[in-house]
Amino acid sequence: MEEILALVEARLRTALGEPDACAAVTFLGTDRIEVLRFLDGSDVVRYATLGMSAQPMADPSALLADPVKGPRAELVLSVRAGLADTDQVLRTLAVLAASPQVEGVVVAPGGSLDVGGPLWPGAPFHSVLVGESGGLVPDLELDAPLEPVRFLPLLPMTPNEAAWKRVRGAAELEERWLARGTDLRDPLRRSVALD
């Protein structure tokens, strides 16, 4: 586990640079989850979890969790800096990263994660859409039979967008965002028009 997390941290540093802040959260009965903050030199701040990939995610219907096989992931959130107090998202991200251990959730692209309230104080977003890996931070291959660690981008959704996604699906919501030129990194953005 320690070796995997060291490789994951090295991959994050290679892709995003040196973190300028780190917070750690431990929930009862779970491994420690860290959230690293990276400033990219422009106006974007990125938050990445470290610890979620220590254990493979297990199918919640399985009687026993396989300690080796199963998908592994970390979460990455990118937002424009200086527009909102987004650093308050650290605990929320740690909760989301712990959900596979706590709730038996398998976090995968196209899925959504609801946090039950604003992502950070005053945020218009209460959930996130899980994007495809392989973009900002390349997947990290591990020795067989371990599956690679995937770095999954989180795309904040307003309550209206989340409801629309449940009915129409992730692909249609992403197409709507793209067609309307939605800046998904804007921490203050309003819901995309869903007519």
Coordinates of C-alpha atoms in Angstrom, one line a residue:
M1 CA 0.0 0.0 0.0
E2 CA 2.8 2.5 0.9
E3 CA 4.6 1.7 -2.3
I4 CA 1.5 2.3 -4.4
L5 CA 0.8 5.6 -2.7
A6 CA 4.5 6.7 -3.2
L7 CA 4.1 6.0 -6.9
V8 CA 0.8 7.8 -7.0
E9 CA 2.3 10.9 -5.3
A10 CA 5.2 10.9 -7.7
R11 CA 2.8 10.7 -10.7
L12 CA 0.8 13.7 -9.3
R13 CA 4.0 15.7 -8.8
T14 CA 5.3 14.9 -12.3
A15 CA 2.0 16.0 -13.9
L16 CA 1.0 18.9 -11.7
G17 CA 4.2 20.1 -10.0
E18 CA 4.9 20.5 -6.3
P19 CA 1.9 20.8 -4.1
D20 CA 1.7 24.0 -2.1
A21 CA -0.6 22.7 0.6
C22 CA -1.8 19.4 2.0
A23 CA -4.6 18.3 4.3
A24 CA -5.2 14.8 5.8
V25 CA -8.4 13.3 7.0
T26 CA -9.0 9.9 8.6
F27 CA -12.5 8.5 9.0
L28 CA -13.3 5.8 11.5
G29 CA -12.5 2.4 10.0
T30 CA -10.8 3.8 6.9
D31 CA -7.2 4.5 5.7
R32 CA -5.9 8.1 5.8
I33 CA -6.9 10.3 2.8
E34 CA -4.8 13.3 1.9
V35 CA -5.8 16.1 -0.4
L36 CA -3.0 18.0 -2.2
R37 CA -3.4 21.5 -3.6
F38 CA -1.5 22.5 -6.7
L39 CA -1.2 25.9 -8.3
D40 CA -0.3 25.7 -11.9
G41 CA 1.2 29.2 -12.3
S42 CA -1.9 30.6 -14.0
D43 CA -5.4 31.1 -12.5
V44 CA -6.2 27.4 -11.9
V45 CA -5.9 25.6 -8.6
R46 CA -6.1 21.8 -8.6
Y47 CA -7.0 19.5 -5.8
A48 CA -6.0 15.8 -5.9
T49 CA -6.7 13.0 -3.5
L50 CA -4.0 10.7 -2.3
G51 CA -5.0 7.5 -0.5
M52 CA -8.1 6.3 -2.3
S53 CA -6.0 4.1 -4.6
A54 CA -4.3 2.2 -1.7
Q55 CA -7.1 -0.4 -1.8
P56 CA -8.9 -1.6 -4.9
M57 CA -12.6 -0.6 -5.2
A58 CA -14.8 -3.6 -4.6
D59 CA -18.2 -4.5 -6.2
P60 CA -20.7 -3.7 -3.5
S61 CA -22.6 -6.9 -4.3
A62 CA -19.6 -9.1 -3.7
L63 CA -19.5 -11.1 -0.5
L64 CA -15.8 -10.6 0.0
A65 CA -13.6 -7.8 -1.3
D66 CA -10.6 -8.9 -3.3
P67 CA -7.5 -7.3 -1.7
V68 CA -5.6 -7.3 -5.0
K69 CA -8.0 -7.1 -8.0
G70 CA -10.3 -4.2 -8.7
P71 CA -10.2 -0.7 -10.1
R72 CA -8.0 1.9 -8.3
A73 CA -8.5 5.7 -8.6
E74 CA -7.7 9.1 -7.2
L75 CA -9.8 12.2 -7.7
V76 CA -8.8 15.5 -9.3
L77 CA -10.8 18.8 -9.1
S78 CA -9.7 21.9 -11.1
V79 CA -11.2 25.3 -10.4
R80 CA -10.3 28.9 -11.2
A81 CA -8.4 30.5 -8.3
G82 CA -9.4 33.6 -6.4
L83 CA -13.1 33.6 -7.2
A84 CA -14.4 31.6 -4.2
D85 CA -13.1 30.0 -1.1
T86 CA -12.6 26.7 -2.8
D87 CA -10.0 25.5 -0.2
Q88 CA -13.0 24.4 1.9
V89 CA -13.5 21.6 -0.6
L90 CA -10.6 19.6 1.0
R91 CA -12.8 17.8 3.5
T92 CA -15.5 17.1 0.8
L93 CA -12.9 15.6 -1.5
A94 CA -11.6 13.4 1.3
V95 CA -15.2 12.2 2.0
L96 CA -15.7 11.3 -1.7
A97 CA -12.3 9.5 -1.8
A98 CA -13.3 7.5 1.3
S99 CA -16.7 6.5 -0.1
P100 CA -15.4 3.2 -1.7
Q101 CA -14.1 2.0 1.7
V102 CA -17.1 3.4 3.7
E103 CA -20.0 2.8 1.4
G104 CA -18.7 0.2 -1.1
V105 CA -19.1 2.6 -3.9
V106 CA -17.1 2.0 -7.2
V107 CA -16.3 5.4 -8.6
A108 CA -16.2 5.3 -12.4
P109 CA -16.4 7.7 -15.3
G110 CA -19.9 8.7 -16.1
G111 CA -21.0 8.3 -12.5
S112 CA -22.0 11.1 -10.2
L113 CA -21.2 11.6 -6.5
D114 CA -23.6 13.7 -4.4
V115 CA -22.2 15.4 -1.3
G116 CA -25.5 16.4 0.2
G117 CA -24.7 20.1 0.3
P118 CA -22.4 22.7 -1.3
L119 CA -19.0 21.4 -2.4
W120 CA -17.6 24.4 -0.5
P121 CA -19.4 27.2 1.4
G122 CA -21.6 29.1 -1.0
A123 CA -20.9 26.8 -3.9
P124 CA -23.7 26.4 -6.5
F125 CA -22.7 22.7 -6.8
H126 CA -23.9 19.8 -4.7
S127 CA -22.5 16.9 -6.7
V128 CA -19.9 16.1 -9.3
L129 CA -19.8 14.1 -12.5
V130 CA -16.8 11.7 -12.7
G131 CA -14.9 12.3 -16.0
E132 CA -12.7 10.0 -18.0
S133 CA -9.1 9.5 -16.9
G134 CA -5.9 9.8 -18.9
G135 CA -6.0 13.5 -19.6
L136 CA -4.4 15.9 -17.1
V137 CA -2.7 13.1 -15.1
P138 CA -1.9 9.9 -17.1
D139 CA -3.0 6.6 -15.7
L140 CA -0.4 4.8 -13.5
E141 CA 0.3 1.2 -14.5
L142 CA 1.0 -1.2 -11.7
D143 CA 2.5 -4.7 -11.7
A144 CA 0.0 -7.4 -12.7
P145 CA -2.4 -8.5 -11.4
L146 CA -3.0 -5.0 -10.0
E147 CA -5.1 -2.7 -12.2
P148 CA -3.8 0.8 -13.0
V149 CA -4.5 3.8 -10.9
R150 CA -6.8 6.2 -12.8
F151 CA -6.8 9.9 -12.0
L152 CA -10.5 10.8 -12.4
P153 CA -11.4 14.5 -13.0
L154 CA -14.4 15.7 -11.1
L155 CA -16.8 18.1 -12.9
P156 CA -19.0 20.1 -10.5
M157 CA -22.8 19.9 -11.2
T158 CA -25.5 22.2 -10.1
P159 CA -28.6 20.5 -8.7
N160 CA -30.5 21.1 -12.0
E161 CA -27.6 19.6 -14.0
A162 CA -27.5 16.6 -11.7
A163 CA -31.2 16.0 -12.1
W164 CA -30.9 16.4 -15.9
K165 CA -28.0 13.9 -15.9
R166 CA -30.0 11.3 -14.1
V167 CA -32.7 11.5 -16.8
R168 CA -30.6 12.0 -19.9
G169 CA -27.2 10.5 -19.0
A170 CA -23.7 11.8 -18.6
A171 CA -22.9 12.0 -22.3
E172 CA -25.8 14.3 -23.0
L173 CA -24.9 16.6 -20.2
E174 CA -21.3 16.8 -21.3
E175 CA -22.4 17.5 -24.9
R176 CA -24.6 20.3 -23.5
W177 CA -21.7 21.8 -21.6
L178 CA -19.5 21.7 -24.7
A179 CA -22.2 23.1 -27.1
R180 CA -22.8 26.1 -24.7
G181 CA -19.1 26.7 -24.1
T182 CA -19.5 26.1 -20.3
D183 CA -16.4 26.9 -18.2
L184 CA -16.5 23.9 -15.9
R185 CA -13.6 25.4 -13.8
D186 CA -15.6 28.5 -12.9
P187 CA -16.5 28.1 -9.2
L188 CA -19.3 30.6 -9.5
R189 CA -20.9 29.5 -12.8
R190 CA -24.7 29.1 -13.2
S191 CA -26.4 26.0 -14.5
V192 CA -26.1 25.4 -18.2
A193 CA -29.4 26.0 -20.1
L194 CA -31.2 22.7 -20.2
D195 CA -34.2 23.5 -22.4

